[in-house]
Amino acid sequence: MKILAIYNIKGGVGKTVTAVNLAHLAASQGFRTLVCDLDPQSATTFYFRVKPKAKVKSLIEGGKFLDRYIKETDYPGLDLLPADFSFRNLDIAFAETPKPNKRLRATLKGVRDDYDLVLLDCPPNLTKLTENVFHAADYLVHPTIPTTLSTRTLIRLVEFFRDEGLDERRILPFFSMVEKRKSLHRELMASLPREMPGFLQTPVPYLSEIERMGVYREPATAFKGQKYAARVYGALWEELCQRVGLTENT
Amino acid sequence: MNFITRFQLPLAIDRAAFLDKLGEHFGLTTEDEQSEVRTYTDCFDWRLYKSGFACYATSKKCVLEDLESGEVTTSFSCRKPPRFKEELPEEGAWPAVADAMEMRALLPLVTLRVNHAEYAVRNEDRKAVVRMAVREEYPEGEAAAARCSVYLKPMRGYESEFAALSGYLQTEGLTPKENAGHKKMFRRMGYDPGTYSSKVNVKLSPEMRTDEAARVIFKQLIGVMRVNMDGLRQDLDTEFLHDFRVSVRRTRSALSQIKGIFDDSFTRKAKDDFGYVGRLTNFMRDADVYLLARDAYLSMVPEHRRKGVDAFFQHLRRRRVTERKRMLAEMDSERFNKVLDDWEAFLDSPLPEKPAGPDGGRPVLAQASKFIRKRYRQVIQDGLAIDDATPDEELHELRIDCKKLRYLLEFFISLYPTDKMKLLIGNLKKLQENLGDFNDLCVQAETLQHYLDKIPAGRVGRGEVHISIGFLMGVLYSRQLEVRRQFHEKFTQFAGEENRLLFAELFGAKKTGGSH
């Protein structure tokens, strides 16, 4: 079982759509996939048409407390742990456990026989919860808008990893919400990967098709007729699979 | 998708009406719709059925299902339905199917139209909460006879919705059903799976008149001949002819072994008649035996010699075509049909009050025991006389005696304890295998010798044909010696104490004069 976190300290960078689309692609290729919506805003949960319901206990205790809240989505092989407004208290709950940074890792161990892949959709901040994510995830997929502020948050994250003795090679940034007509976007996309060799090479452009996910409440990769987003995320997923060593299930 | 709960839609409820009504209570979206024509197949003697498989072909694929549950085991793509085991893939469960089929062909049985639709039952957020499938099947062209099943599959986290829907279906008169599998389906379509067997399987009672018992046996044998005629004529596979011949041979054997039941001249004529029927098929069976073993023969000679041996098979195949035409023409002749018709008419005629033969009126049990005893003694006597210097012909004699004994045991099996009879037949079979192998090898050598100069050499060249066939004959000869070496051990086993006591116990002469 591989655990991938979709993470950025900043909000509005395309984390949720990345989590939803990649999860759908993974499941459609036969990977038994679980998406955990850790963000109390519960956007991922909304896209999958599930009602927010899970309790904090599900992630702290795991086992039957986790099992009880997992929902099957409309897509074969894809399950969801829905977020809940109570997840705003996850930080405090994690802090109160005996090993406050490694609790999530232990919880997810409990489902390693059930899934090939777990995707964590993380809230935008740097708290006890996100530290748990850093320890639990094998890789952090980092949607990065090619802007100065976004670049700064990425650099901050790398520094944090260094300070904490975490392996920064586990951070896999890719360019998100790219607008090629903006010269700043073009410049940063040329320079940043030179400084950070771990950058994934597939950029995801800003697409109105992706915004429509909120209207249809389904992954853009599952849209009928519109295939551009599916192609873009397909390429990103393929590159990601190679990078993290996920081989297709038969 | 594996659906776990199945409901039978009552015949009175139309599928469309059911869906409309359901749509009033639950959000419903169609996820998938498929319609296909499935032709279920099996061997003539139900080999797949007996091995727990059901197999169908569509215009695109061939699918294997579990007979009991009806669930798909495996499938492969093919445009034409497979007929012989060589056309099946060598993976998954298919090799087990191939082993069960052996040399038999898959024949079409039932053609079904299957309409399968999958639906998602959705809640107020349009989230799928239960998976549902509706499957309708009917014999192609008979939509009025459609049977419709509704399948439900729960979705994780939506158990209460599943319970609500299945409760609703039951209030609407749908009954939960076990997965039906295919046993019932075959019966509904008018088949009686697993019933055909070329084996003698007659129920006799000990006090029955011997001539009456013989008629029962003969009737079953002619029945097997008749049911195989169609497949034999169409050459669907080699076993129709084989089973036909075995029944002819058994008929002749019964005519000569169950003595004193008919008028002598009548018995003689019947034997001649079935002799003629059997001879018609001799060439075909010999050719089939060789052609079935073609791969085995080719593997006996080195790769570079195989062309010469294959020339023999090509020749045989061509001759089989002409000989088959001749056989079919003869089977349409007046003589051939009269033999079978007259024999059947005789067997159907009322049993005469006074038996035609001197022993016809005796109870069958005593007569059967007498015949078996006599034949057993002869087998032992002949076998003991065989040593390393005995000519091959005498082993062939013994083989025929053993075969006669085997037939007797099988004709009369129902008169004796089944387990002991099966044990005895099994023990006899081991000896018969040795003698049969020896005979086959001798006959093969003679056949190859016979054909040596008749095989058109063609591009392979006469010299090459001679060398290759010579090589093959050498291999066969060394096997022949080996088999003959093993004879003594096999015979000693058969003639041993265990069998002697069994024969005495089952068929020993009844002591008269009270108990002692």
PDB file of N, CA, C and O in Angstrom, chain A residues 200-237:
ATOM      1  N   LEU A 200       7.777  17.356 -10.865  1.00  0.00           N
ATOM      2  CA  LEU A 200       7.149  16.520 -11.892  1.00  0.00           C
ATOM      3  C   LEU A 200       7.046  17.356 -13.166  1.00  0.00           C
ATOM      4  O   LEU A 200       6.871  18.564 -13.102  1.00  0.00           O
ATOM      5  N   GLN A 201       7.139  16.702 -14.329  1.00  0.00           N
ATOM      6  CA  GLN A 201       7.239  17.469 -15.570  1.00  0.00           C
ATOM      7  C   GLN A 201       5.895  17.778 -16.217  1.00  0.00           C
ATOM      8  O   GLN A 201       5.840  18.514 -17.184  1.00  0.00           O
ATOM      9  N   THR A 202       4.804  17.191 -15.666  1.00  0.00           N
ATOM     10  CA  THR A 202       3.492  17.440 -16.274  1.00  0.00           C
ATOM     11  C   THR A 202       2.814  18.626 -15.589  1.00  0.00           C
ATOM     12  O   THR A 202       2.445  18.523 -14.422  1.00  0.00           O
ATOM     13  N   PRO A 203       2.623  19.754 -16.278  1.00  0.00           N
ATOM     14  CA  PRO A 203       1.891  20.860 -15.676  1.00  0.00           C
ATOM     15  C   PRO A 203       0.387  20.684 -15.900  1.00  0.00           C
ATOM     16  O   PRO A 203      -0.025  20.095 -16.883  1.00  0.00           O
ATOM     17  N   VAL A 204      -0.400  21.167 -14.939  1.00  0.00           N
ATOM     18  CA  VAL A 204      -1.856  21.129 -15.120  1.00  0.00           C
ATOM     19  C   VAL A 204      -2.324  22.558 -15.346  1.00  0.00           C
ATOM     20  O   VAL A 204      -2.157  23.413 -14.479  1.00  0.00           O
ATOM     21  N   PRO A 205      -2.880  22.857 -16.518  1.00  0.00           N
ATOM     22  CA  PRO A 205      -3.296  24.231 -16.814  1.00  0.00           C
ATOM     23  C   PRO A 205      -4.555  24.613 -16.057  1.00  0.00           C
ATOM     24  O   PRO A 205      -5.259  23.754 -15.524  1.00  0.00           O
ATOM     25  N   TYR A 206      -4.831  25.897 -16.032  1.00  0.00           N
ATOM     26  CA  TYR A 206      -6.089  26.370 -15.475  1.00  0.00           C
ATOM     27  C   TYR A 206      -7.183  26.029 -16.478  1.00  0.00           C
ATOM     28  O   TYR A 206      -7.106  26.411 -17.640  1.00  0.00           O
ATOM     29  N   LEU A 207      -8.194  25.254 -16.053  1.00  0.00           N
ATOM     30  CA  LEU A 207      -9.221  24.797 -16.992  1.00  0.00           C
ATOM     31  C   LEU A 207     -10.602  25.057 -16.426  1.00  0.00           C
ATOM     32  O   LEU A 207     -10.873  24.716 -15.276  1.00  0.00           O
ATOM     33  N   SER A 208     -11.469  25.637 -17.257  1.00  0.00           N
ATOM     34  CA  SER A 208     -12.841  25.863 -16.788  1.00  0.00           C
ATOM     35  C   SER A 208     -13.534  24.522 -16.595  1.00  0.00           C
ATOM     36  O   SER A 208     -14.439  24.381 -15.774  1.00  0.00           O
ATOM     37  N   GLU A 209     -13.084  23.525 -17.359  1.00  0.00           N
ATOM     38  CA  GLU A 209     -13.626  22.178 -17.243  1.00  0.00           C
ATOM     39  C   GLU A 209     -13.482  21.666 -15.806  1.00  0.00           C
ATOM     40  O   GLU A 209     -14.373  21.013 -15.269  1.00  0.00           O
ATOM     41  N   ILE A 210     -12.337  21.975 -15.204  1.00  0.00           N
ATOM     42  CA  ILE A 210     -12.087  21.520 -13.845  1.00  0.00           C
ATOM     43  C   ILE A 210     -13.026  22.212 -12.859  1.00  0.00           C
ATOM     44  O   ILE A 210     -13.550  21.592 -11.938  1.00  0.00           O
ATOM     45  N   GLU A 211     -13.280  23.508 -13.139  1.00  0.00           N
ATOM     46  CA  GLU A 211     -14.187  24.239 -12.247  1.00  0.00           C
ATOM     47  C   GLU A 211     -15.582  23.648 -12.260  1.00  0.00           C
ATOM     48  O   GLU A 211     -16.318  23.728 -11.286  1.00  0.00           O
ATOM     49  N   ARG A 212     -15.942  23.034 -13.408  1.00  0.00           N
ATOM     50  CA  ARG A 212     -17.287  22.492 -13.530  1.00  0.00           C
ATOM     51  C   ARG A 212     -17.510  21.245 -12.651  1.00  0.00           C
ATOM     52  O   ARG A 212     -18.626  20.765 -12.508  1.00  0.00           O
ATOM     53  N   MET A 213     -16.405  20.744 -12.071  1.00  0.00           N
ATOM     54  CA  MET A 213     -16.529  19.593 -11.168  1.00  0.00           C
ATOM     55  C   MET A 213     -17.514  19.874 -10.039  1.00  0.00           C
ATOM     56  O   MET A 213     -18.214  18.990  -9.574  1.00  0.00           O
ATOM     57  N   GLY A 214     -17.547  21.149  -9.611  1.00  0.00           N
ATOM     58  CA  GLY A 214     -18.437  21.519  -8.519  1.00  0.00           C
ATOM     59  C   GLY A 214     -19.899  21.476  -8.930  1.00  0.00           C
ATOM     60  O   GLY A 214     -20.784  21.243  -8.109  1.00  0.00           O
ATOM     61  N   VAL A 215     -20.145  21.702 -10.217  1.00  0.00           N
ATOM     62  CA  VAL A 215     -21.515  21.670 -10.721  1.00  0.00           C
ATOM     63  C   VAL A 215     -21.988  20.225 -10.865  1.00  0.00           C
ATOM     64  O   VAL A 215     -23.055  19.847 -10.401  1.00  0.00           O
ATOM     65  N   TYR A 216     -21.153  19.422 -11.528  1.00  0.00           N
ATOM     66  CA  TYR A 216     -21.540  18.022 -11.781  1.00  0.00           C
ATOM     67  C   TYR A 216     -21.349  17.131 -10.557  1.00  0.00           C
ATOM     68  O   TYR A 216     -21.902  16.044 -10.487  1.00  0.00           O
ATOM     69  N   ARG A 217     -20.532  17.577  -9.651  1.00  0.00           N
ATOM     70  CA  ARG A 217     -20.144  16.764  -8.487  1.00  0.00           C
ATOM     71  C   ARG A 217     -19.602  15.403  -8.902  1.00  0.00           C
ATOM     72  O   ARG A 217     -20.051  14.358  -8.450  1.00  0.00           O
ATOM     73  N   GLU A 218     -18.651  15.454  -9.792  1.00  0.00           N
ATOM     74  CA  GLU A 218     -17.932  14.219 -10.140  1.00  0.00           C
ATOM     75  C   GLU A 218     -16.528  14.574 -10.636  1.00  0.00           C
ATOM     76  O   GLU A 218     -16.275  15.736 -10.988  1.00  0.00           O
ATOM     77  N   PRO A 219     -15.599  13.605 -10.614  1.00  0.00           N
ATOM     78  CA  PRO A 219     -14.228  13.900 -11.065  1.00  0.00           C
ATOM     79  C   PRO A 219     -14.245  14.339 -12.524  1.00  0.00           C
ATOM     80  O   PRO A 219     -15.023  13.807 -13.318  1.00  0.00           O
ATOM     81  N   ALA A 220     -13.390  15.299 -12.889  1.00  0.00           N
ATOM     82  CA  ALA A 220     -13.312  15.751 -14.280  1.00  0.00           C
ATOM     83  C   ALA A 220     -12.890  14.588 -15.173  1.00  0.00           C
ATOM     84  O   ALA A 220     -13.261  14.513 -16.336  1.00  0.00           O
ATOM     85  N   THR A 221     -12.138  13.660 -14.593  1.00  0.00           N
ATOM     86  CA  THR A 221     -11.670  12.514 -15.370  1.00  0.00           C
ATOM     87  C   THR A 221     -12.814  11.552 -15.692  1.00  0.00           C
ATOM     88  O   THR A 221     -12.644  10.636 -16.483  1.00  0.00           O
ATOM     89  N   ALA A 222     -13.986  11.752 -15.061  1.00  0.00           N
ATOM     90  CA  ALA A 222     -15.132  10.890 -15.335  1.00  0.00           C
ATOM     91  C   ALA A 222     -16.161  11.595 -16.216  1.00  0.00           C
ATOM     92  O   ALA A 222     -17.160  11.002 -16.587  1.00  0.00           O
ATOM     93  N   PHE A 223     -15.897  12.868 -16.589  1.00  0.00           N
ATOM     94  CA  PHE A 223     -16.856  13.595 -17.437  1.00  0.00           C
ATOM     95  C   PHE A 223     -17.058  12.859 -18.748  1.00  0.00           C
ATOM     96  O   PHE A 223     -16.107  12.349 -19.335  1.00  0.00           O
ATOM     97  N   LYS A 224     -18.299  12.857 -19.189  1.00  0.00           N
ATOM     98  CA  LYS A 224     -18.555  12.269 -20.507  1.00  0.00           C
ATOM     99  C   LYS A 224     -18.375  13.358 -21.559  1.00  0.00           C
ATOM    100  O   LYS A 224     -18.801  14.478 -21.384  1.00  0.00           O
ATOM    101  N   GLY A 225     -17.720  13.032 -22.636  1.00  0.00           N
ATOM    102  CA  GLY A 225     -17.570  13.983 -23.739  1.00  0.00           C
ATOM    103  C   GLY A 225     -16.356  14.879 -23.604  1.00  0.00           C
ATOM    104  O   GLY A 225     -15.582  15.032 -24.526  1.00  0.00           O
ATOM    105  N   GLN A 226     -16.158  15.473 -22.408  1.00  0.00           N
ATOM    106  CA  GLN A 226     -15.008  16.378 -22.256  1.00  0.00           C
ATOM    107  C   GLN A 226     -13.803  15.578 -21.805  1.00  0.00           C
ATOM    108  O   GLN A 226     -13.822  14.946 -20.761  1.00  0.00           O
ATOM    109  N   LYS A 227     -12.744  15.622 -22.587  1.00  0.00           N
ATOM    110  CA  LYS A 227     -11.646  14.704 -22.322  1.00  0.00           C
ATOM    111  C   LYS A 227     -10.316  15.411 -22.042  1.00  0.00           C
ATOM    112  O   LYS A 227      -9.325  14.756 -21.766  1.00  0.00           O
ATOM    113  N   TYR A 228     -10.304  16.740 -22.127  1.00  0.00           N
ATOM    114  CA  TYR A 228      -9.008  17.402 -22.000  1.00  0.00           C
ATOM    115  C   TYR A 228      -8.425  17.220 -20.589  1.00  0.00           C
ATOM    116  O   TYR A 228      -7.273  16.824 -20.429  1.00  0.00           O
ATOM    117  N   ALA A 229      -9.254  17.496 -19.568  1.00  0.00           N
ATOM    118  CA  ALA A 229      -8.790  17.348 -18.187  1.00  0.00           C
ATOM    119  C   ALA A 229      -8.346  15.905 -17.937  1.00  0.00           C
ATOM    120  O   ALA A 229      -7.349  15.639 -17.266  1.00  0.00           O
ATOM    121  N   ALA A 230      -9.105  14.965 -18.505  1.00  0.00           N
ATOM    122  CA  ALA A 230      -8.761  13.555 -18.312  1.00  0.00           C
ATOM    123  C   ALA A 230      -7.372  13.269 -18.869  1.00  0.00           C
ATOM    124  O   ALA A 230      -6.585  12.545 -18.261  1.00  0.00           O
ATOM    125  N   ARG A 231      -7.070  13.895 -20.029  1.00  0.00           N
ATOM    126  CA  ARG A 231      -5.745  13.665 -20.636  1.00  0.00           C
ATOM    127  C   ARG A 231      -4.636  14.258 -19.775  1.00  0.00           C
ATOM    128  O   ARG A 231      -3.609  13.627 -19.535  1.00  0.00           O
ATOM    129  N   VAL A 232      -4.871  15.488 -19.288  1.00  0.00           N
ATOM    130  CA  VAL A 232      -3.848  16.165 -18.481  1.00  0.00           C
ATOM    131  C   VAL A 232      -3.569  15.382 -17.191  1.00  0.00           C
ATOM    132  O   VAL A 232      -2.417  15.067 -16.881  1.00  0.00           O
ATOM    133  N   TYR A 233      -4.641  15.046 -16.475  1.00  0.00           N
ATOM    134  CA  TYR A 233      -4.437  14.298 -15.220  1.00  0.00           C
ATOM    135  C   TYR A 233      -3.911  12.894 -15.493  1.00  0.00           C
ATOM    136  O   TYR A 233      -3.155  12.338 -14.695  1.00  0.00           O
ATOM    137  N   GLY A 234      -4.303  12.336 -16.615  1.00  0.00           N
ATOM    138  CA  GLY A 234      -3.792  11.013 -17.002  1.00  0.00           C
ATOM    139  C   GLY A 234      -2.277  11.045 -17.130  1.00  0.00           C
ATOM    140  O   GLY A 234      -1.574  10.152 -16.646  1.00  0.00           O
ATOM    141  N   ALA A 235      -1.773  12.103 -17.777  1.00  0.00           N
ATOM    142  CA  ALA A 235      -0.322  12.219 -17.957  1.00  0.00           C
ATOM    143  C   ALA A 235       0.370  12.421 -16.609  1.00  0.00           C
ATOM    144  O   ALA A 235       1.415  11.829 -16.330  1.00  0.00           O
ATOM    145  N   LEU A 236      -0.241  13.264 -15.762  1.00  0.00           N
ATOM    146  CA  LEU A 236       0.342  13.505 -14.437  1.00  0.00           C
ATOM    147  C   LEU A 236       0.380  12.213 -13.624  1.00  0.00           C
ATOM    148  O   LEU A 236       1.374  11.885 -12.977  1.00  0.00           O
ATOM    149  N   TRP A 237      -0.725  11.450 -13.693  1.00  0.00           N
ATOM    150  CA  TRP A 237      -0.820  10.201 -12.927  1.00  0.00           C
ATOM    151  C   TRP A 237       0.226   9.198 -13.399  1.00  0.00           C
ATOM    152  O   TRP A 237       0.878   8.542 -12.592  1.00  0.00           O
TER     153      TRP A 237
END
